[in-house]
Structures are given as C-alpha cells and as structure tokens.
PDB file of C-alpha atoms in Angstrom:
ATOM      1  CA  UNK W   1      -3.632 -12.637  12.598  1.00 89.00           C
ATOM      2  CA  UNK W   2      -3.623 -15.927  10.741  1.00 92.00           C
ATOM      3  CA  UNK W   3      -4.549 -19.078  12.643  1.00 94.00           C
ATOM      4  CA  UNK W   4      -3.063 -21.205   9.837  1.00 89.00           C
ATOM      5  CA  UNK W   5       0.374 -20.639  11.331  1.00 88.00           C
ATOM      6  CA  UNK W   6      -0.590 -21.334  14.959  1.00 88.00           C
ATOM      7  CA  UNK W   7       1.741 -23.880  16.566  1.00 81.00           C
ATOM      8  CA  UNK W   8       0.018 -24.059  19.929  1.00 88.00           C
ATOM      9  CA  UNK W   9      -3.598 -24.105  21.064  1.00 92.00           C
ATOM     10  CA  UNK W  10      -5.640 -21.062  20.129  1.00 95.00           C
ATOM     11  CA  UNK W  11      -7.639 -21.347  23.373  1.00 95.00           C
ATOM     12  CA  UNK W  12     -10.403 -19.049  22.149  1.00 97.00           C
ATOM     13  CA  UNK W  13     -13.452 -18.592  24.351  1.00 97.00           C
ATOM     14  CA  UNK W  14     -16.409 -20.823  23.626  1.00 97.00           C
ATOM     15  CA  UNK W  15     -19.953 -20.392  25.024  1.00 97.00           C
ATOM     16  CA  UNK W  16     -21.409 -22.720  26.038  1.00 96.00           C
ATOM     17  CA  UNK W  17     -18.530 -25.168  26.563  1.00 92.00           C
ATOM     18  CA  UNK W  18     -20.576 -27.920  24.859  1.00 93.00           C
ATOM     19  CA  UNK W  19     -20.522 -26.030  21.566  1.00 95.00           C
ATOM     20  CA  UNK W  20     -17.330 -25.217  19.669  1.00 97.00           C
ATOM     21  CA  UNK W  21     -14.380 -27.551  20.282  1.00 97.00           C
ATOM     22  CA  UNK W  22     -10.738 -26.941  19.359  1.00 96.00           C
ATOM     23  CA  UNK W  23      -9.245 -29.825  17.322  1.00 94.00           C
ATOM     24  CA  UNK W  24      -5.789 -30.452  15.888  1.00 89.00           C
ATOM     25  CA  UNK W  25      -5.745 -31.353  12.216  1.00 80.00           C
ATOM     26  CA  UNK W  26      -3.768 -31.170   8.978  1.00 78.00           C
ATOM     27  CA  UNK W  27      -4.243 -29.120   5.883  1.00 74.00           C
ATOM     28  CA  UNK W  28      -3.965 -30.362   2.281  1.00 72.00           C
ATOM     29  CA  UNK W  29      -0.139 -30.169   2.452  1.00 77.00           C
ATOM     30  CA  UNK W  30      -0.146 -32.182   5.721  1.00 79.00           C
ATOM     31  CA  UNK W  31       0.871 -29.190   7.776  1.00 81.00           C
ATOM     32  CA  UNK W  32      -0.531 -29.216  11.307  1.00 85.00           C
ATOM     33  CA  UNK W  33      -3.358 -26.719  11.962  1.00 88.00           C
ATOM     34  CA  UNK W  34      -5.675 -25.745  14.773  1.00 92.00           C
ATOM     35  CA  UNK W  35      -9.412 -25.857  13.882  1.00 95.00           C
ATOM     36  CA  UNK W  36     -12.693 -25.412  15.669  1.00 96.00           C
ATOM     37  CA  UNK W  37     -15.574 -27.783  15.139  1.00 96.00           C
ATOM     38  CA  UNK W  38     -19.232 -27.932  16.148  1.00 97.00           C
ATOM     39  CA  UNK W  39     -21.861 -30.506  15.233  1.00 94.00           C
ATOM     40  CA  UNK W  40     -24.773 -30.498  17.696  1.00 93.00           C
ATOM     41  CA  UNK W  41     -27.264 -31.009  14.920  1.00 91.00           C
ATOM     42  CA  UNK W  42     -29.351 -33.572  16.825  1.00 89.00           C
ATOM     43  CA  UNK W  43     -30.205 -31.045  19.520  1.00 89.00           C
ATOM     44  CA  UNK W  44     -32.697 -28.195  19.068  1.00 90.00           C
ATOM     45  CA  UNK W  45     -32.188 -24.472  19.832  1.00 91.00           C
ATOM     46  CA  UNK W  46     -28.479 -24.321  19.309  1.00 94.00           C
ATOM     47  CA  UNK W  47     -26.731 -21.023  20.017  1.00 97.00           C
ATOM     48  CA  UNK W  48     -22.994 -21.675  20.178  1.00 98.00           C
ATOM     49  CA  UNK W  49     -20.537 -18.773  20.244  1.00 98.00           C
ATOM     50  CA  UNK W  50     -16.784 -18.734  19.675  1.00 98.00           C
ATOM     51  CA  UNK W  51     -14.760 -15.542  20.384  1.00 98.00           C
ATOM     52  CA  UNK W  52     -11.195 -14.867  19.219  1.00 98.00           C
ATOM     53  CA  UNK W  53      -8.431 -13.282  21.261  1.00 97.00           C
ATOM     54  CA  UNK W  54      -8.153  -9.482  21.304  1.00 98.00           C
ATOM     55  CA  UNK W  55      -6.856  -8.175  17.953  1.00 98.00           C
ATOM     56  CA  UNK W  56      -5.092  -4.760  18.077  1.00 97.00           C
ATOM     57  CA  UNK W  57      -6.404  -2.312  15.397  1.00 93.00           C
ATOM     58  CA  UNK W  58      -3.096  -0.550  14.722  1.00 88.00           C
ATOM     59  CA  UNK W  59      -4.749   2.629  13.356  1.00 86.00           C
ATOM     60  CA  UNK W  60      -6.579   0.670  10.644  1.00 92.00           C
ATOM     61  CA  UNK W  61     -10.087   1.850   9.856  1.00 93.00           C
ATOM     62  CA  UNK W  62     -11.356  -1.207   7.968  1.00 95.00           C
ATOM     63  CA  UNK W  63     -10.331  -4.848   8.318  1.00 95.00           C
ATOM     64  CA  UNK W  64     -10.927  -7.956   6.273  1.00 96.00           C
ATOM     65  CA  UNK W  65     -11.569 -11.482   7.572  1.00 98.00           C
ATOM     66  CA  UNK W  66     -10.814 -14.523   5.470  1.00 98.00           C
ATOM     67  CA  UNK W  67     -12.494 -17.703   6.704  1.00 98.00           C
ATOM     68  CA  UNK W  68     -11.798 -21.220   5.443  1.00 96.00           C
ATOM     69  CA  UNK W  69     -14.401 -23.746   6.594  1.00 95.00           C
ATOM     70  CA  UNK W  70     -16.267 -26.943   5.731  1.00 94.00           C
ATOM     71  CA  UNK W  71     -20.016 -27.582   6.238  1.00 95.00           C
ATOM     72  CA  UNK W  72     -21.845 -30.915   6.282  1.00 93.00           C
ATOM     73  CA  UNK W  73     -24.886 -31.200   4.058  1.00 92.00           C
ATOM     74  CA  UNK W  74     -27.932 -31.440   6.325  1.00 91.00           C
ATOM     75  CA  UNK W  75     -29.653 -33.824   3.942  1.00 89.00           C
ATOM     76  CA  UNK W  76     -26.800 -36.321   4.369  1.00 88.00           C
ATOM     77  CA  UNK W  77     -27.341 -36.596   8.125  1.00 88.00           C
ATOM     78  CA  UNK W  78     -30.076 -39.099   9.062  1.00 87.00           C
ATOM     79  CA  UNK W  79     -32.645 -38.622  11.772  1.00 82.00           C
ATOM     80  CA  UNK W  80     -32.072 -34.964  12.538  1.00 83.00           C
ATOM     81  CA  UNK W  81     -34.691 -32.302  13.338  1.00 74.00           C
ATOM     82  CA  UNK W  82     -35.525 -29.542  10.856  1.00 78.00           C
ATOM     83  CA  UNK W  83     -33.373 -27.063  12.755  1.00 84.00           C
ATOM     84  CA  UNK W  84     -30.119 -28.228  11.108  1.00 92.00           C
ATOM     85  CA  UNK W  85     -28.289 -25.316   9.506  1.00 94.00           C
ATOM     86  CA  UNK W  86     -25.629 -24.924   6.824  1.00 95.00           C
ATOM     87  CA  UNK W  87     -24.617 -21.373   7.726  1.00 97.00           C
ATOM     88  CA  UNK W  88     -23.032 -19.442  10.579  1.00 98.00           C
ATOM     89  CA  UNK W  89     -22.846 -15.788  11.622  1.00 98.00           C
ATOM     90  CA  UNK W  90     -19.805 -13.550  11.840  1.00 99.00           C
ATOM     91  CA  UNK W  91     -19.724 -10.767  14.495  1.00 98.00           C
ATOM     92  CA  UNK W  92     -17.153  -8.357  15.957  1.00 98.00           C
ATOM     93  CA  UNK W  93     -16.932  -6.389  19.137  1.00 98.00           C
ATOM     94  CA  UNK W  94     -14.740  -3.267  19.608  1.00 98.00           C
ATOM     95  CA  UNK W  95     -12.861  -2.478  22.845  1.00 97.00           C
ATOM     96  CA  UNK W  96     -10.199  -0.154  24.107  1.00 96.00           C
ATOM     97  CA  UNK W  97      -8.572  -3.030  26.056  1.00 96.00           C
ATOM     98  CA  UNK W  98      -8.441  -6.786  26.256  1.00 96.00           C
ATOM     99  CA  UNK W  99     -11.212  -6.899  28.792  1.00 95.00           C
ATOM    100  CA  UNK W 100     -13.604  -9.590  27.549  1.00 96.00           C
ATOM    101  CA  UNK W 101     -14.451 -12.438  29.945  1.00 96.00           C
ATOM    102  CA  UNK W 102     -16.390 -15.653  29.795  1.00 95.00           C
ATOM    103  CA  UNK W 103     -19.581 -13.738  30.588  1.00 93.00           C
ATOM    104  CA  UNK W 104     -18.884 -10.243  29.181  1.00 94.00           C
ATOM    105  CA  UNK W 105     -19.827  -8.913  26.724  1.00 96.00           C
ATOM    106  CA  UNK W 106     -23.109 -10.748  26.668  1.00 96.00           C
ATOM    107  CA  UNK W 107     -23.273 -13.444  24.062  1.00 97.00           C
ATOM    108  CA  UNK W 108     -25.799 -11.791  21.756  1.00 96.00           C
ATOM    109  CA  UNK W 109     -26.166  -9.363  18.891  1.00 95.00           C
ATOM    110  CA  UNK W 110     -25.771  -5.917  20.438  1.00 94.00           C
ATOM    111  CA  UNK W 111     -23.233  -5.633  22.042  1.00 97.00           C
ATOM    112  CA  UNK W 112     -21.732  -7.800  19.232  1.00 98.00           C
ATOM    113  CA  UNK W 113     -22.066  -6.230  15.789  1.00 98.00           C
ATOM    114  CA  UNK W 114     -23.183  -8.626  13.061  1.00 98.00           C
ATOM    115  CA  UNK W 115     -21.078  -8.567   9.859  1.00 98.00           C
ATOM    116  CA  UNK W 116     -22.862 -11.197   7.788  1.00 98.00           C
ATOM    117  CA  UNK W 117     -24.392 -14.648   7.648  1.00 98.00           C
ATOM    118  CA  UNK W 118     -21.806 -16.915   6.018  1.00 98.00           C
ATOM    119  CA  UNK W 119     -23.033 -19.629   3.651  1.00 97.00           C
ATOM    120  CA  UNK W 120     -20.860 -22.198   1.920  1.00 95.00           C
ATOM    121  CA  UNK W 121     -20.559 -22.558  -1.808  1.00 93.00           C
ATOM    122  CA  UNK W 122     -20.166 -26.329  -1.314  1.00 91.00           C
ATOM    123  CA  UNK W 123     -21.169 -28.672   1.494  1.00 89.00           C
ATOM    124  CA  UNK W 124     -20.232 -32.314   1.850  1.00 88.00           C
ATOM    125  CA  UNK W 125     -21.914 -35.601   2.678  1.00 82.00           C
ATOM    126  CA  UNK W 126     -20.798 -38.485   4.854  1.00 69.00           C
ATOM    127  CA  UNK W 127     -19.174 -40.291   1.920  1.00 62.00           C
ATOM    128  CA  UNK W 128     -17.195 -37.265   0.757  1.00 66.00           C
ATOM    129  CA  UNK W 129     -14.149 -35.471   2.139  1.00 68.00           C
ATOM    130  CA  UNK W 130     -14.730 -31.957   3.461  1.00 70.00           C
ATOM    131  CA  UNK W 131     -14.946 -29.395   0.702  1.00 84.00           C
ATOM    132  CA  UNK W 132     -13.145 -26.292   1.866  1.00 91.00           C
ATOM    133  CA  UNK W 133     -14.912 -22.985   1.388  1.00 95.00           C
ATOM    134  CA  UNK W 134     -13.224 -19.607   1.469  1.00 97.00           C
ATOM    135  CA  UNK W 135     -15.141 -16.440   2.219  1.00 98.00           C
ATOM    136  CA  UNK W 136     -13.885 -12.883   2.848  1.00 97.00           C
ATOM    137  CA  UNK W 137     -15.883 -10.161   4.678  1.00 97.00           C
ATOM    138  CA  UNK W 138     -14.877  -6.696   5.815  1.00 95.00           C
ATOM    139  CA  UNK W 139     -16.153  -4.265   8.387  1.00 95.00           C
ATOM    140  CA  UNK W 140     -15.532  -0.690   9.611  1.00 92.00           C
ATOM    141  CA  UNK W 141     -15.061   2.068  10.439  1.00 93.00           C
ATOM    142  CA  UNK W 142     -13.142   0.982  13.554  1.00 95.00           C
ATOM    143  CA  UNK W 143     -12.315   3.521  16.242  1.00 94.00           C
ATOM    144  CA  UNK W 144     -11.169   1.714  19.378  1.00 96.00           C
ATOM    145  CA  UNK W 145      -7.865   0.106  20.264  1.00 97.00           C
ATOM    146  CA  UNK W 146      -8.826  -3.326  19.005  1.00 97.00           C
ATOM    147  CA  UNK W 147     -11.622  -5.840  18.531  1.00 98.00           C
ATOM    148  CA  UNK W 148     -12.698  -9.430  18.947  1.00 98.00           C
ATOM    149  CA  UNK W 149     -14.176 -11.697  16.276  1.00 98.00           C
ATOM    150  CA  UNK W 150     -17.112 -13.950  17.130  1.00 98.00           C
ATOM    151  CA  UNK W 151     -18.627 -16.844  15.314  1.00 99.00           C
ATOM    152  CA  UNK W 152     -22.199 -17.916  16.079  1.00 98.00           C
ATOM    153  CA  UNK W 153     -23.496 -21.421  15.264  1.00 98.00           C
ATOM    154  CA  UNK W 154     -27.258 -21.997  15.259  1.00 96.00           C
ATOM    155  CA  UNK W 155     -27.211 -25.717  14.457  1.00 95.00           C
ATOM    156  CA  UNK W 156     -24.655 -26.566  11.753  1.00 96.00           C
ATOM    157  CA  UNK W 157     -22.187 -29.430  11.503  1.00 94.00           C
ATOM    158  CA  UNK W 158     -19.031 -27.578  10.436  1.00 95.00           C
ATOM    159  CA  UNK W 159     -15.358 -27.012  10.904  1.00 94.00           C
ATOM    160  CA  UNK W 160     -13.721 -23.600  11.037  1.00 96.00           C
ATOM    161  CA  UNK W 161     -10.311 -24.432   9.516  1.00 94.00           C
ATOM    162  CA  UNK W 162      -8.572 -21.083   9.553  1.00 94.00           C
ATOM    163  CA  UNK W 163      -9.221 -17.406  10.146  1.00 97.00           C
ATOM    164  CA  UNK W 164      -7.023 -14.644   8.735  1.00 98.00           C
ATOM    165  CA  UNK W 165      -7.443 -10.984   9.622  1.00 97.00           C
ATOM    166  CA  UNK W 166      -5.813  -8.426   7.339  1.00 96.00           C
ATOM    167  CA  UNK W 167      -6.151  -4.948   6.009  1.00 95.00           C
ATOM    168  CA  UNK W 168      -5.536  -3.395   2.583  1.00 94.00           C
ATOM    169  CA  UNK W 169      -3.009  -0.673   1.995  1.00 95.00           C
ATOM    170  CA  UNK W 170      -1.333   1.278  -0.794  1.00 96.00           C
ATOM    171  CA  UNK W 171       2.392   0.539  -0.731  1.00 96.00           C
ATOM    172  CA  UNK W 172       4.977   3.318  -0.751  1.00 97.00           C
ATOM    173  CA  UNK W 173       5.341   4.636  -4.305  1.00 97.00           C
ATOM    174  CA  UNK W 174       6.985   7.326  -6.360  1.00 96.00           C
ATOM    175  CA  UNK W 175       5.096   9.351  -8.940  1.00 92.00           C
ATOM    176  CA  UNK W 176       6.088  12.588 -10.676  1.00 92.00           C
ATOM    177  CA  UNK W 177       9.344  12.646  -8.694  1.00 96.00           C
ATOM    178  CA  UNK W 178       7.399  12.628  -5.380  1.00 96.00           C
ATOM    179  CA  UNK W 179       7.391   9.954  -2.703  1.00 97.00           C
ATOM    180  CA  UNK W 180       4.045   8.902  -1.219  1.00 97.00           C
ATOM    181  CA  UNK W 181       4.111   6.824   1.978  1.00 96.00           C
ATOM    182  CA  UNK W 182       2.435   3.518   2.709  1.00 96.00           C
ATOM    183  CA  UNK W 183      -1.225   4.355   3.382  1.00 95.00           C
ATOM    184  CA  UNK W 184      -3.978   2.160   4.820  1.00 92.00           C
ATOM    185  CA  UNK W 185      -7.331   2.181   3.025  1.00 94.00           C
ATOM    186  CA  UNK W 186     -10.273   4.120   4.402  1.00 93.00           C
ATOM    187  CA  UNK W 187     -13.231   3.225   6.556  1.00 91.00           C
ATOM    188  CA  UNK W 188     -15.456   2.201   3.624  1.00 90.00           C
ATOM    189  CA  UNK W 189     -14.739   0.124   0.566  1.00 86.00           C
ATOM    190  CA  UNK W 190     -15.384   3.246  -1.547  1.00 89.00           C
ATOM    191  CA  UNK W 191     -13.289   5.603   0.552  1.00 91.00           C
ATOM    192  CA  UNK W 192     -10.397   7.624  -0.923  1.00 94.00           C
ATOM    193  CA  UNK W 193      -7.590   8.426   1.544  1.00 95.00           C
ATOM    194  CA  UNK W 194      -5.281  11.345   0.764  1.00 96.00           C
ATOM    195  CA  UNK W 195      -1.529  10.648   1.084  1.00 96.00           C
ATOM    196  CA  UNK W 196       0.720  13.754   1.135  1.00 96.00           C
ATOM    197  CA  UNK W 197       3.865  13.606  -0.986  1.00 96.00           C
ATOM    198  CA  UNK W 198       7.421  14.924  -0.684  1.00 96.00           C
ATOM    199  CA  UNK W 199       9.853  15.561  -3.508  1.00 97.00           C
ATOM    200  CA  UNK W 200      12.598  12.984  -4.032  1.00 98.00           C
ATOM    201  CA  UNK W 201      16.132  14.179  -3.220  1.00 98.00           C
ATOM    202  CA  UNK W 202      17.422  16.899  -5.609  1.00 98.00           C
ATOM    203  CA  UNK W 203      13.930  17.696  -6.885  1.00 98.00           C
ATOM    204  CA  UNK W 204      11.706  20.730  -6.329  1.00 97.00           C
ATOM    205  CA  UNK W 205       7.954  21.291  -6.464  1.00 95.00           C
ATOM    206  CA  UNK W 206       6.489  22.710  -9.657  1.00 94.00           C
ATOM    207  CA  UNK W 207       2.853  22.351  -8.705  1.00 88.00           C
ATOM    208  CA  UNK W 208       1.171  21.826  -5.357  1.00 84.00           C
ATOM    209  CA  UNK W 209      -0.315  20.315  -3.341  1.00 91.00           C
ATOM    210  CA  UNK W 210       1.491  17.043  -3.740  1.00 95.00           C
ATOM    211  CA  UNK W 211      -1.045  14.280  -3.047  1.00 95.00           C
ATOM    212  CA  UNK W 212      -2.136  10.860  -4.147  1.00 96.00           C
ATOM    213  CA  UNK W 213      -5.416   9.011  -3.471  1.00 96.00           C
ATOM    214  CA  UNK W 214      -5.445   5.526  -2.020  1.00 96.00           C
ATOM    215  CA  UNK W 215      -8.661   3.707  -2.959  1.00 95.00           C
ATOM    216  CA  UNK W 216     -10.502   0.910  -1.079  1.00 92.00           C
ATOM    217  CA  UNK W 217      -8.726  -1.859  -3.032  1.00 92.00           C
ATOM    218  CA  UNK W 218      -5.309  -0.654  -1.973  1.00 94.00           C
ATOM    219  CA  UNK W 219      -4.517   0.935  -5.365  1.00 95.00           C
ATOM    220  CA  UNK W 220      -3.202   4.451  -5.998  1.00 96.00           C
ATOM    221  CA  UNK W 221      -5.246   6.801  -8.089  1.00 93.00           C
ATOM    222  CA  UNK W 222      -3.986   9.635 -10.381  1.00 84.00           C
ATOM    223  CA  UNK W 223      -1.428  11.846  -8.550  1.00 88.00           C
ATOM    224  CA  UNK W 224      -1.982  15.592  -8.018  1.00 92.00           C
ATOM    225  CA  UNK W 225       1.002  17.976  -8.149  1.00 93.00           C
ATOM    226  CA  UNK W 226       4.485  17.251  -9.346  1.00 94.00           C
ATOM    227  CA  UNK W 227       8.188  17.780  -8.763  1.00 96.00           C
ATOM    228  CA  UNK W 228      11.005  18.067 -11.235  1.00 97.00           C
ATOM    229  CA  UNK W 229      14.717  17.659 -11.011  1.00 98.00           C
ATOM    230  CA  UNK W 230      16.788  20.601  -9.869  1.00 98.00           C
ATOM    231  CA  UNK W 231      19.495  22.324 -11.971  1.00 98.00           C
ATOM    232  CA  UNK W 232      22.528  19.999 -12.162  1.00 98.00           C
ATOM    233  CA  UNK W 233      20.341  16.857 -11.919  1.00 98.00           C
ATOM    234  CA  UNK W 234      18.490  14.824 -14.495  1.00 98.00           C
ATOM    235  CA  UNK W 235      15.697  12.117 -14.436  1.00 97.00           C
ATOM    236  CA  UNK W 236      16.783   8.566 -13.849  1.00 96.00           C
ATOM    237  CA  UNK W 237      15.465   5.126 -12.897  1.00 93.00           C
ATOM    238  CA  UNK W 238      12.208   5.544 -14.808  1.00 91.00           C
ATOM    239  CA  UNK W 239      11.626   8.988 -13.360  1.00 88.00           C
ATOM    240  CA  UNK W 240      11.889   7.955  -9.781  1.00 94.00           C
ATOM    241  CA  UNK W 241      15.240   9.567  -9.028  1.00 96.00           C
ATOM    242  CA  UNK W 242      17.186  12.704  -9.904  1.00 98.00           C
ATOM    243  CA  UNK W 243      20.857  11.874 -10.564  1.00 98.00           C
ATOM    244  CA  UNK W 244      23.721  14.318 -10.782  1.00 98.00           C
ATOM    245  CA  UNK W 245      25.011  15.391 -14.120  1.00 98.00           C
ATOM    246  CA  UNK W 246      28.238  13.532 -14.843  1.00 97.00           C
ATOM    247  CA  UNK W 247      31.534  15.494 -15.221  1.00 98.00           C
ATOM    248  CA  UNK W 248      31.690  17.219 -18.630  1.00 97.00           C
ATOM    249  CA  UNK W 249      27.879  17.741 -18.718  1.00 98.00           C
ATOM    250  CA  UNK W 250      25.507  20.250 -17.177  1.00 98.00           C
ATOM    251  CA  UNK W 251      21.867  21.257 -16.756  1.00 97.00           C
ATOM    252  CA  UNK W 252      21.212  24.945 -16.192  1.00 96.00           C
ATOM    253  CA  UNK W 253      17.584  24.946 -15.170  1.00 96.00           C
ATOM    254  CA  UNK W 254      15.152  22.959 -13.084  1.00 97.00           C
ATOM    255  CA  UNK W 255      12.899  20.691 -15.173  1.00 96.00           C
ATOM    256  CA  UNK W 256      12.499  17.316 -16.850  1.00 94.00           C
ATOM    257  CA  UNK W 257      15.285  17.837 -19.342  1.00 96.00           C
ATOM    258  CA  UNK W 258      18.541  15.863 -19.321  1.00 97.00           C
ATOM    259  CA  UNK W 259      22.125  16.939 -18.860  1.00 98.00           C
ATOM    260  CA  UNK W 260      23.968  18.003 -22.043  1.00 97.00           C
ATOM    261  CA  UNK W 261      27.699  18.347 -22.849  1.00 97.00           C
ATOM    262  CA  UNK W 262      29.449  21.517 -21.890  1.00 97.00           C
ATOM    263  CA  UNK W 263      29.507  24.281 -24.592  1.00 96.00           C
ATOM    264  CA  UNK W 264      32.700  24.871 -26.603  1.00 96.00           C
ATOM    265  CA  UNK W 265      35.712  25.994 -24.602  1.00 96.00           C
ATOM    266  CA  UNK W 266      34.135  25.223 -21.214  1.00 96.00           C
ATOM    267  CA  UNK W 267      34.250  22.352 -18.759  1.00 96.00           C
ATOM    268  CA  UNK W 268      32.661  20.815 -15.684  1.00 96.00           C
ATOM    269  CA  UNK W 269      35.283  19.009 -13.627  1.00 94.00           C
ATOM    270  CA  UNK W 270      32.802  17.632 -11.058  1.00 95.00           C
ATOM    271  CA  UNK W 271      29.253  16.308 -11.206  1.00 96.00           C
ATOM    272  CA  UNK W 272      25.957  18.143 -10.615  1.00 97.00           C
ATOM    273  CA  UNK W 273      27.045  21.131 -12.636  1.00 97.00           C
ATOM    274  CA  UNK W 274      24.486  23.823 -13.444  1.00 96.00           C
ATOM    275  CA  UNK W 275      26.955  25.788 -15.505  1.00 96.00           C
ATOM    276  CA  UNK W 276      30.312  24.911 -17.135  1.00 97.00           C
ATOM    277  CA  UNK W 277      33.301  27.107 -16.400  1.00 96.00           C
ATOM    278  CA  UNK W 278      35.230  28.674 -19.190  1.00 96.00           C
ATOM    279  CA  UNK W 279      38.642  27.270 -19.890  1.00 96.00           C
ATOM    280  CA  UNK W 280      41.681  29.448 -19.229  1.00 95.00           C
ATOM    281  CA  UNK W 281      41.802  32.309 -21.681  1.00 93.00           C
ATOM    282  CA  UNK W 282      38.114  32.007 -22.623  1.00 95.00           C
ATOM    283  CA  UNK W 283      35.247  34.065 -21.305  1.00 94.00           C
ATOM    284  CA  UNK W 284      31.523  34.772 -21.325  1.00 92.00           C
ATOM    285  CA  UNK W 285      29.942  38.166 -21.102  1.00 91.00           C
ATOM    286  CA  UNK W 286      27.395  38.955 -18.414  1.00 90.00           C
ATOM    287  CA  UNK W 287      24.636  38.722 -21.053  1.00 92.00           C
ATOM    288  CA  UNK W 288      25.619  35.219 -22.258  1.00 93.00           C
ATOM    289  CA  UNK W 289      23.522  32.294 -21.156  1.00 93.00           C
ATOM    290  CA  UNK W 290      25.065  29.191 -19.525  1.00 93.00           C
ATOM    291  CA  UNK W 291      24.376  27.417 -22.822  1.00 92.00           C
ATOM    292  CA  UNK W 292      26.632  29.844 -24.727  1.00 95.00           C
ATOM    293  CA  UNK W 293      30.148  28.824 -25.716  1.00 96.00           C
ATOM    294  CA  UNK W 294      33.095  30.621 -24.189  1.00 96.00           C
ATOM    295  CA  UNK W 295      35.163  32.904 -26.463  1.00 94.00           C
ATOM    296  CA  UNK W 296      38.577  34.432 -26.156  1.00 91.00           C
ATOM    297  CA  UNK W 297      39.943  37.939 -26.820  1.00 85.00           C
ATOM    298  CA  UNK W 298      40.492  38.864 -30.446  1.00 81.00           C
ATOM    299  CA  UNK W 299      43.990  38.524 -32.000  1.00 77.00           C
ATOM    300  CA  UNK W 300      46.063  41.545 -33.035  1.00 80.00           C
ATOM    301  CA  UNK W 301      44.884  43.125 -36.334  1.00 80.00           C
ATOM    302  CA  UNK W 302      46.181  41.674 -39.605  1.00 82.00           C
ATOM    303  CA  UNK W 303      46.173  43.029 -43.109  1.00 83.00           C
ATOM    304  CA  UNK W 304      45.302  46.560 -42.018  1.00 83.00           C
ATOM    305  CA  UNK W 305      43.981  48.855 -44.735  1.00 86.00           C
ATOM    306  CA  UNK W 306      43.370  52.556 -44.081  1.00 84.00           C
ATOM    307  CA  UNK W 307      41.630  55.210 -46.106  1.00 86.00           C
ATOM    308  CA  UNK W 308      41.552  58.882 -45.281  1.00 86.00           C
ATOM    309  CA  UNK W 309      39.490  61.746 -46.642  1.00 86.00           C
ATOM    310  CA  UNK W 310      38.851  65.286 -45.454  1.00 81.00           C
ATOM    311  CA  UNK W 311      36.423  64.264 -42.684  1.00 85.00           C
ATOM    312  CA  UNK W 312      37.179  60.731 -41.626  1.00 87.00           C
ATOM    313  CA  UNK W 313      39.702  57.828 -41.199  1.00 87.00           C
ATOM    314  CA  UNK W 314      38.567  54.309 -42.027  1.00 87.00           C
ATOM    315  CA  UNK W 315      40.522  51.273 -40.890  1.00 84.00           C
ATOM    316  CA  UNK W 316      39.842  47.700 -42.104  1.00 86.00           C
ATOM    317  CA  UNK W 317      41.576  44.490 -40.979  1.00 82.00           C
ATOM    318  CA  UNK W 318      41.140  40.754 -40.948  1.00 73.00           C
TER     319      UNK W 318
END
C-alpha cells in the first residue's frame, strides 16, 4: 500500500470526526496527493484516531511502514495551552477479516498494539513551508490474515502526507549452480529464514542440503551445499547455467571443469557429449578412458628379420 499514488479519496476511519480530516494537496513535483491533517491545538485533552483500510498480510511475517509528515512547531503558535504536542503514535491491529467498524475495535491501546511514538526531525513555523519528515518503523511477527494501521494524535498540528506499507525480501538468486526462490524476511529484524535450493538444469548435487539464509535486511547470506554441471555440460553465464558442450568437444565427468576438444581420431557430431566416438577404423580398448585417443589396428609387418637356434625362433619387424 502506498497512499502517494491514490487518485480517489482514501476515506479512512477517523474518531472522533472532529479530529483527522482528509485533504487534497500536491507534492513537491506538483502531483496530486491525498493527505490527512489535524490541528486542534487550542483544545485540551485531544485523542484523535485515524485508521487505515484493511491491509492483507500475504504470508509476510514482518512489515515496514514509511510515513511522510510535517509538524508545526508548538512555540510558533500563539496563545495555546501547554498540551500542544509535536509527536504522534503509530499502532496496528491484526484481524482475520475486514471487520473493523466505527466503534470496534475500541479506540485505545489494547486492542491496538503500539509500535512507537513518532517524532519529527524538523518542525516548521508559521513563516516557513512545511518541512517533510520521513520515518520508517516495522512490526511483527504477524499471524492473521491482515491488519489495520492506526495513528493517534494527542494535540499536534500536523499533516500526514503519505503512508507506504512494504516488506523486505530476498530476490530469487542462483549460487553454486542452485536456484533459491524469492523469500520474505523473518518475523524479527535479526531473523534468518532458510530457503531451500534446487539445482539448475543439467546440474547435479555434490553436497547437501542446498540452502541459503535470508537475513532481516533482505540480503542473502553464505550458501550451504552446491551443485555442479553434469557430464556433457560446462559452467556458463558466470556460473549460473550449465550449457551443453559444443560439437567437437566433450566432458566426461560431472564437475566444474570445462569441455575439451575430442581426443585424436575421435569426434562428437552433436552437443552435450560425454564421450567422443572413434572415427571409422579407429578403436578404444575397454580399459581406455574417454580422454584417450582412438587407435587403429597395426599394419602388416615390414622388414622382417628372423633368427633361429636350437630352442627358439625370434622374429623382429618394423
């Protein structure tokens, strides 16, 4: 959710109705935006609530909220009581359905869960333009179908310019010839979520289990386990793919090695060869390795020399 892109009224729920007010405005680029404002600083005992629409969780355990807002400097407002504030509170409420009403849940902490008190880095006076503050907060673990955000004003003069809800994830990646899927971060900022891996096409496992850890910042940690390219395939594309050996080359074993030219007197007419076939008239013995050249039968003897004695016959030829 990002209210910055809203083209129609947000129509969030305000309690009481004399508190938060939805107002159309423009951002710095003169794009139309929907904002909420409150400025009941001349009245004591303010307790103004604003609740968002229902936000589906989508199996996410932890969400982040980015708030852009401006706050008026209390000292710049004349003739106000000492109850003027320059902060507001962020809450959330989990639910398995979009069931909130104008009176339920009760407008108070518990059932609402407080995330934090939000204070600006900069406030502005009457003679200055509003200085936009940006704050990000996160909360979890979440377990229900969705949640509402709630903003509590206790006497500030402020404008809530935009609210963006997002989550962090580790994007799909390939490491050690294994694919690891997109994975949302865990329930806590320090959580590590295990993502199981699968070998890329034409690769096989060499160590298991295949797993990669996704940390709370949406970054992958060191992978565990690995795959290597099958026989007939070699590493390619910065070790993210296993491509077939080209015709005339071969790779006899699984591993990280590359395809090499066929040995003498052999050939590989098609790709992905794990062994090169001997040419016509050339052979390998059963004990020869695929890396061995092919040889042919010997020629007929030439330059025969014989020697005979009483017990033996010796033949020599070239």
